[in-house]
Coordinates of C-alpha atoms in Angstrom, one line a residue:
Chain A
M1 CA 18.9 74.2 5.6
T2 CA 17.6 72.9 8.7
R3 CA 18.8 72.2 12.1
R4 CA 17.0 69.3 13.6
R5 CA 16.4 68.0 16.9
L6 CA 15.7 64.5 15.5
G7 CA 16.1 63.0 12.2
A8 CA 13.7 64.8 9.6
V9 CA 13.7 65.5 6.0
V10 CA 15.4 68.8 4.9
A11 CA 12.7 71.2 4.3
G12 CA 13.8 72.0 0.6
A13 CA 10.4 73.8 0.1
L14 CA 11.7 76.5 2.3
L15 CA 14.5 77.3 0.1
A16 CA 13.8 80.4 -2.2
A17 CA 16.4 79.2 -4.5
A18 CA 17.7 75.7 -5.4
V19 CA 20.4 75.3 -3.0
F20 CA 22.8 72.2 -3.3
S21 CA 25.8 71.1 -1.3
T22 CA 28.8 71.5 -4.0
D23 CA 31.5 69.0 -4.1
T24 CA 34.2 71.2 -3.2
L25 CA 36.7 71.5 -0.5
A26 CA 36.1 69.6 2.9
Y27 CA 32.9 70.2 4.6
L28 CA 30.2 71.2 2.2
K29 CA 29.5 74.5 0.7
L30 CA 26.1 75.6 -0.5
G31 CA 25.9 76.2 -4.1
T32 CA 23.3 76.8 -6.9
R33 CA 23.4 75.2 -10.3
Q34 CA 23.7 77.5 -13.3
G35 CA 23.7 75.5 -16.6
G36 CA 26.0 72.7 -15.8
Q37 CA 27.9 74.4 -13.4
L38 CA 27.8 74.7 -9.5
I39 CA 28.1 78.2 -8.2
T40 CA 29.3 78.7 -4.6
L41 CA 26.8 80.8 -2.5
K42 CA 28.3 83.6 -0.5
F43 CA 27.9 87.3 0.4
N44 CA 29.8 89.2 -2.2
T45 CA 29.1 92.4 -0.3
L46 CA 30.3 93.0 3.3
P47 CA 29.1 93.7 6.1
V48 CA 26.3 91.1 6.1
R49 CA 23.5 93.5 7.1
Y50 CA 20.7 91.9 9.2
F51 CA 17.3 92.5 11.1
V52 CA 15.9 90.7 14.1
T53 CA 12.5 90.1 14.4
N54 CA 11.0 92.0 17.2
R55 CA 9.3 89.1 18.9
D56 CA 10.0 87.5 22.2
V57 CA 9.5 83.9 23.0
P58 CA 9.7 82.3 26.5
G59 CA 13.2 82.2 27.5
V60 CA 14.6 84.5 24.9
T61 CA 13.6 88.1 24.2
A62 CA 14.2 89.8 20.7
S63 CA 17.2 91.8 22.4
Q64 CA 18.6 88.5 23.6
L65 CA 18.3 87.0 20.2
R66 CA 20.1 90.1 18.7
D67 CA 22.9 89.7 21.1
A68 CA 23.2 85.8 20.5
A69 CA 23.1 86.5 16.7
G70 CA 25.8 89.2 17.0
R71 CA 28.1 86.7 19.1
A72 CA 27.6 84.0 16.5
F73 CA 28.3 86.4 13.6
A74 CA 31.5 87.3 15.6
S75 CA 32.4 83.8 16.1
W76 CA 32.4 83.2 12.4
A77 CA 34.3 86.4 11.8
G78 CA 36.8 85.3 14.4
V79 CA 38.0 82.4 12.3
P80 CA 41.7 83.3 11.5
N81 CA 42.4 84.5 8.1
V82 CA 38.7 85.1 7.0
R83 CA 37.3 88.4 5.7
L84 CA 33.8 88.7 7.3
S85 CA 31.9 91.4 9.0
S86 CA 28.2 91.9 9.9
E87 CA 26.0 94.7 11.1
F88 CA 22.8 94.6 13.1
V89 CA 20.5 97.0 11.4
G90 CA 17.7 97.0 13.7
F91 CA 14.4 95.2 14.9
T92 CA 11.7 94.6 12.5
G93 CA 8.1 93.5 12.6
A94 CA 8.8 91.3 9.4
N95 CA 8.9 87.5 9.6
P96 CA 12.0 85.9 8.6
L97 CA 10.5 84.3 5.7
S98 CA 9.2 87.2 3.9
G99 CA 11.5 87.6 0.7
D100 CA 11.5 91.3 1.0
G101 CA 15.3 91.8 0.2
A102 CA 16.3 92.0 4.0
N103 CA 18.2 89.4 6.0
V104 CA 16.0 88.4 9.0
L105 CA 16.5 86.4 12.0
G106 CA 13.7 85.7 14.1
F107 CA 11.3 83.1 15.9
V108 CA 8.4 81.6 13.9
T109 CA 6.0 78.9 15.3
R110 CA 6.1 76.2 12.6
T111 CA 3.9 73.3 13.8
D112 CA 4.5 71.6 10.2
L113 CA 8.2 71.2 11.2
D114 CA 7.8 70.0 14.7
R115 CA 11.5 68.3 14.5
V116 CA 13.1 71.4 13.0
L117 CA 14.8 73.8 15.6
G118 CA 15.9 76.3 12.8
S119 CA 16.1 76.8 9.2
T120 CA 17.9 79.0 6.7
S121 CA 16.4 80.2 3.4
F122 CA 18.0 82.1 0.4
T123 CA 17.3 84.1 -2.5
V124 CA 20.4 84.0 -4.7
D125 CA 21.7 85.6 -7.9
T126 CA 22.1 82.4 -9.8
V127 CA 24.6 84.1 -12.1
T128 CA 27.2 85.0 -9.5
G129 CA 26.1 82.9 -6.6
G130 CA 25.7 86.2 -4.6
I131 CA 23.3 85.8 -1.7
V132 CA 20.7 88.5 -2.1
E133 CA 18.7 87.8 0.9
S134 CA 18.9 85.2 3.7
D135 CA 16.4 84.6 6.4
I136 CA 16.7 82.4 9.6
F137 CA 13.8 81.3 11.4
F138 CA 14.0 79.5 15.1
N139 CA 10.9 77.5 15.7
S140 CA 9.3 78.7 18.8
L141 CA 7.6 75.4 19.1
F142 CA 10.8 74.5 21.3
S143 CA 11.9 75.7 24.5
W144 CA 14.8 78.2 24.2
S145 CA 17.4 79.7 26.4
A146 CA 19.6 82.6 26.2
A147 CA 21.4 82.0 29.5
S148 CA 25.1 82.2 29.3
A149 CA 25.5 78.9 31.0
G150 CA 22.4 77.3 29.3
E151 CA 19.5 75.8 30.8
P152 CA 18.5 72.1 31.1
G153 CA 15.7 71.2 28.8
R154 CA 15.9 74.4 26.8
Q155 CA 17.8 74.7 23.3
D156 CA 20.6 77.4 23.6
I157 CA 19.8 80.1 21.1
E158 CA 23.4 81.0 20.5
S159 CA 24.4 77.5 19.6
I160 CA 21.7 77.1 17.0
A161 CA 22.2 80.6 15.7
L162 CA 25.9 79.8 15.2
H163 CA 24.9 76.8 13.0
E164 CA 22.2 78.5 11.0
I165 CA 24.4 81.8 10.6
G166 CA 26.9 79.2 9.2
H167 CA 24.4 78.3 6.5
M168 CA 23.6 82.0 5.8
L169 CA 27.1 82.5 5.1
G170 CA 27.4 79.7 2.7
L171 CA 28.4 76.5 4.5
G172 CA 26.6 73.2 4.0
H173 CA 26.4 70.3 6.5
S174 CA 29.3 68.6 8.1
M175 CA 29.4 64.9 8.9
V176 CA 32.0 65.1 11.6
G177 CA 29.6 63.5 14.4
E178 CA 28.3 60.2 15.6
T179 CA 24.7 59.6 16.1
E180 CA 22.5 56.5 17.4
L181 CA 19.1 55.6 16.1
V182 CA 16.3 56.6 18.6
G183 CA 12.7 55.7 17.5
T184 CA 12.5 57.1 14.0
G185 CA 15.3 59.8 14.5
R186 CA 18.8 60.2 15.6
R187 CA 20.3 61.3 18.8
V188 CA 23.9 62.9 18.8
L189 CA 26.5 61.1 20.7
G190 CA 29.2 63.4 19.7
A191 CA 30.1 66.0 17.1
E192 CA 33.2 67.9 16.2
A193 CA 31.6 70.5 13.8
I194 CA 29.1 73.3 14.4
M195 CA 27.7 72.4 11.1
F196 CA 26.9 68.8 11.9
P197 CA 23.1 68.8 11.0
I198 CA 21.6 67.3 14.3
A199 CA 21.6 69.7 17.3
F200 CA 23.0 68.5 20.7
S201 CA 20.4 67.9 23.3
A202 CA 18.4 70.8 24.8
G203 CA 20.7 72.5 27.4
V204 CA 24.1 71.4 25.9
L205 CA 26.1 74.5 24.6
N206 CA 27.8 74.4 21.2
R207 CA 29.2 77.9 20.7
V208 CA 32.6 77.4 19.2
P209 CA 33.5 76.7 15.4
R210 CA 35.7 73.6 15.2
A211 CA 38.5 73.0 12.8
D212 CA 36.2 71.5 10.3
D213 CA 33.9 74.7 10.5
M214 CA 37.1 77.0 10.2
A215 CA 38.4 75.2 7.1
G216 CA 35.0 75.6 5.4
M217 CA 34.6 79.2 6.2
G218 CA 38.2 79.8 5.2
D219 CA 37.4 78.2 1.9
I220 CA 34.4 80.6 1.2
Y221 CA 35.7 83.9 2.8
G222 CA 39.5 83.2 3.3
T223 CA 42.0 85.7 2.6
E224 CA 45.0 85.0 0.5
T225 CA 46.9 84.4 3.8
F226 CA 44.4 81.5 4.6
R227 CA 45.2 80.0 1.0
S228 CA 48.8 80.4 1.4
S229 CA 49.2 79.1 4.9
T230 CA 47.0 75.8 4.5
G231 CA 47.0 73.0 2.0
S232 CA 44.7 70.1 1.0
I233 CA 44.6 66.4 0.6
A234 CA 43.2 65.2 -2.9
G235 CA 42.6 61.6 -3.8
R236 CA 39.9 59.0 -4.6
V237 CA 37.9 56.3 -2.7
T238 CA 37.6 53.1 -4.6
K239 CA 35.8 49.8 -4.1
N240 CA 36.8 47.0 -6.6
G241 CA 38.5 49.4 -8.8
T242 CA 35.6 51.7 -9.1
G243 CA 34.9 54.9 -7.4
V244 CA 33.0 55.3 -4.3
V245 CA 30.3 58.2 -4.5
G246 CA 29.5 59.6 -0.9
A247 CA 32.3 58.3 1.0
H248 CA 33.0 60.6 4.3
L249 CA 36.7 61.3 4.4
V250 CA 38.3 62.4 7.6
A251 CA 41.8 64.0 7.9
F252 CA 43.1 63.6 11.5
S253 CA 46.1 65.5 12.6
P254 CA 48.0 63.6 15.4
A255 CA 50.0 66.7 16.0
T256 CA 46.9 68.9 16.7
G257 CA 44.2 66.6 17.2
K258 CA 42.1 68.5 14.6
L259 CA 39.5 66.8 12.4
V260 CA 38.7 68.2 9.0
A261 CA 36.3 66.0 6.9
G262 CA 34.9 65.9 3.3
F263 CA 33.0 63.8 0.9
S264 CA 33.7 62.0 -2.5
L265 CA 31.1 63.4 -4.6
S266 CA 32.2 62.4 -8.0
Q267 CA 31.6 59.3 -9.9
D268 CA 35.3 58.4 -9.9
G269 CA 35.4 58.7 -6.2
S270 CA 37.6 61.8 -6.3
F271 CA 37.7 64.2 -3.2
V272 CA 39.4 67.1 -1.8
I273 CA 40.0 68.2 1.7
G274 CA 41.0 71.7 2.1
G275 CA 41.9 74.3 4.7
L276 CA 44.3 71.9 6.4
E277 CA 47.3 73.1 8.3
P278 CA 50.4 71.8 6.9
G279 CA 51.8 68.5 8.3
A280 CA 51.1 64.8 8.4
F281 CA 47.7 63.4 8.5
V282 CA 45.9 60.1 9.3
L283 CA 43.2 59.6 6.6
R284 CA 39.9 57.5 7.2
A285 CA 37.0 56.8 5.0
E286 CA 33.6 55.8 6.3
P287 CA 30.1 55.4 4.8
L288 CA 27.6 58.1 5.0
D289 CA 25.4 56.7 7.8
D290 CA 25.3 59.3 10.5
G291 CA 22.3 61.2 9.2
D292 CA 20.1 61.2 6.2
A293 CA 22.2 61.5 2.9
S294 CA 20.0 64.2 1.8
S295 CA 21.0 66.4 4.9
F296 CA 24.6 66.5 3.1
I297 CA 24.3 65.7 -0.5
E298 CA 21.6 66.8 -3.0
S299 CA 19.1 64.0 -3.4
S300 CA 19.9 63.3 -7.2
V301 CA 23.2 61.8 -6.3
T302 CA 23.3 58.3 -5.5
I303 CA 25.6 57.4 -2.6
D304 CA 27.4 54.1 -2.0
A305 CA 27.3 53.3 1.7
D306 CA 28.1 49.7 1.4
F307 CA 31.7 49.6 2.6
K308 CA 33.6 49.1 5.8
P309 CA 35.4 52.2 7.5
A310 CA 39.0 52.1 6.6
F311 CA 42.4 54.0 7.0
Y312 CA 44.8 54.9 4.4
E313 CA 47.9 53.0 4.9
R314 CA 50.4 55.9 4.4
L315 CA 50.6 59.2 6.3
V316 CA 49.5 61.9 4.1
T317 CA 51.6 65.1 4.3
V318 CA 49.9 68.6 3.5
P319 CA 52.3 71.1 1.9
R320 CA 51.7 74.7 2.9
G321 CA 49.8 76.4 0.1
G322 CA 49.4 73.2 -2.0
T323 CA 48.0 69.9 -2.3
S324 CA 49.1 66.5 -1.3
R325 CA 50.0 63.8 -3.7
S326 CA 47.0 62.0 -5.0
V327 CA 46.0 59.1 -2.7
E328 CA 43.8 56.1 -3.2
I329 CA 41.9 54.6 -0.4
K330 CA 40.7 51.2 -1.3
V331 CA 37.7 50.1 0.7
I332 CA 35.8 46.7 0.7
P333 CA 32.1 45.9 0.9
K334 CA 30.6 45.3 4.3
Chain B
M1 CA 81.5 81.5 27.2
N2 CA 84.9 82.5 28.8
R3 CA 84.8 79.2 30.5
A4 CA 84.2 77.3 27.5
L5 CA 87.1 79.0 25.7
A6 CA 89.4 78.3 28.6
V7 CA 88.6 74.5 28.4
L8 CA 89.2 74.4 24.8
A9 CA 92.5 76.3 25.0
A10 CA 93.7 73.8 27.6
V11 CA 92.9 71.0 25.4
L12 CA 94.6 72.4 22.5
L13 CA 97.7 73.2 24.7
V14 CA 97.8 69.7 25.7
S15 CA 97.7 68.3 22.3
T16 CA 100.2 70.6 21.1
S17 CA 102.6 69.3 23.8
A18 CA 101.7 65.7 22.9
S19 CA 101.7 66.1 19.2
A20 CA 105.3 64.7 18.9
Q21 CA 104.6 61.5 20.9
T22 CA 104.3 58.8 18.2
Y23 CA 104.7 55.0 19.1
P24 CA 107.8 53.4 18.0
G25 CA 108.3 52.8 14.3
S26 CA 105.6 55.0 13.5
T27 CA 105.5 57.9 11.0
T28 CA 103.8 61.0 11.9
P29 CA 100.4 60.5 10.1
G30 CA 98.9 63.3 7.8
R31 CA 96.6 65.8 9.1
I32 CA 93.6 64.9 7.1
E33 CA 91.2 62.0 7.9
I34 CA 88.2 61.0 5.8
S35 CA 85.8 58.3 7.0
G36 CA 82.5 56.9 5.9
G37 CA 80.3 54.3 7.6
V38 CA 76.9 53.2 8.7
V39 CA 75.0 54.7 11.7
W40 CA 72.2 53.3 13.8
I41 CA 69.8 55.7 15.3
G42 CA 67.5 54.7 18.2
G43 CA 63.8 54.9 17.8
Y44 CA 61.3 56.5 20.3
E45 CA 57.7 56.9 21.1
A46 CA 56.4 59.9 19.2
G47 CA 53.2 60.8 21.0
S48 CA 49.7 59.5 21.0
R49 CA 46.4 61.2 20.6
D50 CA 43.0 60.3 20.1
A51 CA 40.4 61.7 17.4
T52 CA 37.7 62.9 19.6
E53 CA 34.5 64.7 19.2
S54 CA 32.5 66.9 21.9
A55 CA 30.2 64.9 23.7
N56 CA 26.4 65.6 23.7
S57 CA 26.6 66.3 27.3
S58 CA 25.5 69.3 29.4
T59 CA 27.9 68.1 32.2
G60 CA 31.1 68.2 30.1
G61 CA 31.5 64.5 30.1
A62 CA 34.4 62.8 28.3
P63 CA 34.8 63.3 24.6
L64 CA 33.6 60.6 22.3
T65 CA 36.6 58.8 20.9
L66 CA 36.5 58.3 17.1
F67 CA 39.6 56.3 17.0
T68 CA 42.9 56.3 18.8
T69 CA 46.4 56.9 17.7
S70 CA 50.0 56.2 19.2
S71 CA 53.0 57.0 17.3
R72 CA 56.5 55.6 17.3
V73 CA 59.8 56.3 15.2
S74 CA 61.4 53.2 14.4
S75 CA 65.2 52.9 14.8
A76 CA 66.9 53.5 11.5
T77 CA 70.1 52.8 9.9
G78 CA 71.8 55.4 7.8
F79 CA 75.1 56.3 6.7
D80 CA 77.5 59.1 7.6
A81 CA 80.7 60.9 6.2
R82 CA 83.3 62.8 8.1
V83 CA 86.3 64.9 7.2
A84 CA 88.5 65.8 10.0
Y85 CA 91.8 68.1 10.3
F86 CA 94.3 67.2 13.0
F87 CA 95.8 70.1 14.7
G88 CA 98.1 68.0 16.5
S89 CA 98.2 64.3 17.2
R90 CA 95.2 64.4 19.6
V91 CA 92.9 67.1 18.6
A92 CA 91.0 67.3 15.3
A93 CA 88.2 69.3 14.0
E94 CA 85.5 67.2 12.3
G95 CA 82.9 68.0 9.6
L96 CA 80.0 65.6 9.5
F97 CA 77.2 64.6 7.1
Q98 CA 74.6 62.0 8.2
F99 CA 71.7 60.7 6.5
S100 CA 68.8 58.3 7.7
Q101 CA 65.3 57.5 6.9
P102 CA 63.3 56.6 10.0
Q103 CA 59.8 55.3 9.8
L104 CA 57.0 57.2 11.4
R105 CA 54.4 54.6 12.4
V106 CA 51.2 55.6 13.5
K107 CA 49.0 52.7 15.2
T108 CA 45.1 53.3 14.9
G109 CA 42.9 51.4 17.3
D110 CA 39.4 51.6 19.2
D111 CA 37.5 52.8 16.1
F112 CA 34.0 53.9 16.9
E113 CA 32.7 52.4 13.9
S114 CA 34.9 49.3 14.0
A115 CA 37.4 50.2 11.3
T116 CA 40.2 47.6 11.1
A117 CA 43.1 48.8 13.3
A118 CA 45.8 50.0 11.0
T119 CA 49.5 50.9 11.2
V120 CA 49.8 54.1 9.1
V121 CA 53.4 54.8 8.0
G122 CA 55.5 57.7 6.6
T123 CA 59.0 57.8 6.0
V124 CA 61.3 60.7 6.8
S125 CA 64.5 61.6 5.2
S126 CA 66.7 63.1 7.7
Y127 CA 69.8 65.1 6.8
L128 CA 72.3 66.2 9.5
F129 CA 75.2 68.7 8.7
G130 CA 77.5 69.3 11.6
G131 CA 80.8 69.6 13.1
S132 CA 82.7 68.2 16.1
L133 CA 85.7 68.6 18.2
V134 CA 87.5 65.3 18.5
Y135 CA 90.0 64.5 21.3
H136 CA 92.1 61.2 21.0
F137 CA 93.7 59.5 23.8
G138 CA 97.1 58.7 22.4
S139 CA 98.4 58.2 19.0
G140 CA 99.0 54.4 18.7
R141 CA 97.4 51.6 16.9
V142 CA 94.3 51.6 18.9
V143 CA 93.1 55.1 19.9
P144 CA 90.2 55.8 22.0
F145 CA 88.4 59.3 21.3
V146 CA 85.7 61.6 22.6
H147 CA 84.0 64.1 20.7
G148 CA 81.3 66.8 21.0
G149 CA 79.8 69.2 18.6
G150 CA 76.6 70.4 16.9
G151 CA 74.8 70.7 13.7
Y152 CA 71.7 71.6 11.4
L153 CA 68.9 69.3 11.0
R154 CA 66.7 69.1 7.8
M155 CA 64.1 66.5 7.5
L156 CA 61.7 65.9 4.7
D157 CA 58.6 63.8 4.3
E158 CA 58.5 61.2 1.7
D159 CA 56.7 63.6 -0.7
N160 CA 59.0 66.3 0.1
A161 CA 55.8 68.2 0.8
D162 CA 57.1 69.6 4.4
V163 CA 60.5 70.6 5.5
T164 CA 61.4 70.6 9.0
T165 CA 64.7 72.1 10.2
G166 CA 66.3 72.3 13.7
S167 CA 69.6 72.1 15.7
E168 CA 71.4 69.3 17.0
A169 CA 74.1 68.9 19.6
H170 CA 76.0 65.6 20.4
G171 CA 78.7 64.0 22.5
G172 CA 80.1 60.7 22.8
G173 CA 83.3 58.6 22.1
G174 CA 84.7 55.7 20.5
V175 CA 87.9 54.0 19.2
K176 CA 89.9 54.0 16.1
I177 CA 91.9 51.0 15.1
W178 CA 94.8 51.7 12.6
F179 CA 96.1 49.1 10.2
G180 CA 99.3 50.8 9.2
T181 CA 102.1 53.1 10.4
G182 CA 102.8 55.2 7.6
K183 CA 101.8 58.8 7.1
S184 CA 98.9 57.6 5.0
R185 CA 97.0 54.7 6.8
L186 CA 93.8 52.9 6.9
G187 CA 91.7 52.1 9.9
V188 CA 88.2 51.5 11.2
R189 CA 86.1 53.3 13.7
A190 CA 83.3 52.4 16.0
D191 CA 81.6 55.1 18.1
A192 CA 78.6 55.7 20.2
Q193 CA 76.9 59.1 21.0
V194 CA 73.9 60.9 22.4
S195 CA 72.3 63.2 20.0
S196 CA 70.1 66.1 21.3
R197 CA 67.8 67.2 18.6
S198 CA 65.5 70.1 18.7
K199 CA 63.2 68.7 16.1
T200 CA 62.5 65.1 15.3
P201 CA 60.1 63.1 13.3
G202 CA 56.7 62.6 15.2
F203 CA 54.0 64.6 16.7
E204 CA 55.3 66.3 19.8
D205 CA 57.4 69.5 19.5
K206 CA 60.1 68.9 21.8
R207 CA 63.8 68.2 22.0
R208 CA 64.7 64.7 22.2
M209 CA 67.9 62.7 23.0
L210 CA 68.7 59.9 20.7
G211 CA 71.3 57.2 21.1
T212 CA 73.3 56.5 18.0
V213 CA 75.9 54.0 17.3
G214 CA 78.2 53.8 14.2
A215 CA 81.1 52.1 12.5
G216 CA 83.2 52.9 9.5
V217 CA 86.3 53.0 7.5
L218 CA 89.0 55.5 7.9
Y219 CA 91.8 56.9 5.8
R220 CA 94.2 59.5 7.1
F221 CA 96.7 61.1 4.9

């Protein structure tokens, strides 16, 4: 999965295994198809042991990349009630694309991906979904910075590492963000998820997982406490009585201000948004229009983006450790 | 604490000394009073918060607003039931049950993608179990009174998915009008009070003062 500066096609060819976004809770998780089943990708063995390529680029030394990656891993491990750990093993001369059984992070120059800041690839046990190897490259075509306060005109390595390590740990993309078209690509106006597929402008820091990211990580690596202390919203999005595929659902808590989102990915328009703190939520459905659909959902799925954004007319209460009543959001064509 | 006890003792002493004073032709009424009626509880603003996203700005600009929300709990009509025991003609201890179903209404607006503004509604079932001390000013046909007490609040959303509990304290006054003079008698009651609640429907975690008024039917025996 890739992190782009401007809109670009996901570099699927980089993936060592077929990796899809699965129609699970909230945010998207990565999964692989085994027979007719989707299996969630995750590290089954912890800590996640990783190497850093011993190569400097202007603005970021290998040691600074190690430190930034360490902080990014720690940020994910700091999500409440998840069981995650990582261990820096050492520097390596290997590139982060080698398929050598080691998890490697490092800089590589990819002129063929001139809009891609970074990308994560996987080798997966397709029976268990266990991640055998995952590598992250950061494209040294771009200007990078490891400065604690960021630097104008340079991408912050910790921000981008946080996003790519999110992928490495199994998260797909989130669509909690707004963009505008700029030329042939998109520019982010705002985002409330580290896992939004398009990066903030160079020089802007984005180093803290948000509620949507936390819900996703909790879904994959959450402890029993996470599952018993959070709940979910389940329902359908329909248009003229039939299910809407690819609707983006946002659950907003007026009490906390937190946004957690998900998609309807089944033909009947059903969705589940998980990892929510108990309480009352405002639910909103919108078409998938802030990025390339393929950034979020496997390309074989045909999405319906022909409807107006709409709110569900009732507050939805999320119980602790359970699921809300099933709700139906009826949308109308644009 | 000592001061509170002293005040209570003074009230009880006064009531004891006054308990024999009934108006001419009246029989001393019974010690038990039951009542039931309707109650109106005032509404209030329940908080406003915007759904925002971090701005793509290196200067920490204002967040992008996805949409705004402002919430209000509507005034609600409910019912209450009370049982009182009179220690004398003026002082009674009263048990109270009150039920109401206020609506929590969230107005959305200013949607970044032009979603039609909506009012998102949830209904809350509110139960109050409490008690009061009631002091009556006289023992005639028309009897003003004041009361004060506290209780336990229990609120459930419309799906019974989430329970909120809290404490309540109230104080107020009103009037009772009796239609008879016998030991058993019917009457009506009207009262107003201020209710301080540690938890209320809405999105702000703070104690609120709510105004309530009520009216009901009394039977004393």
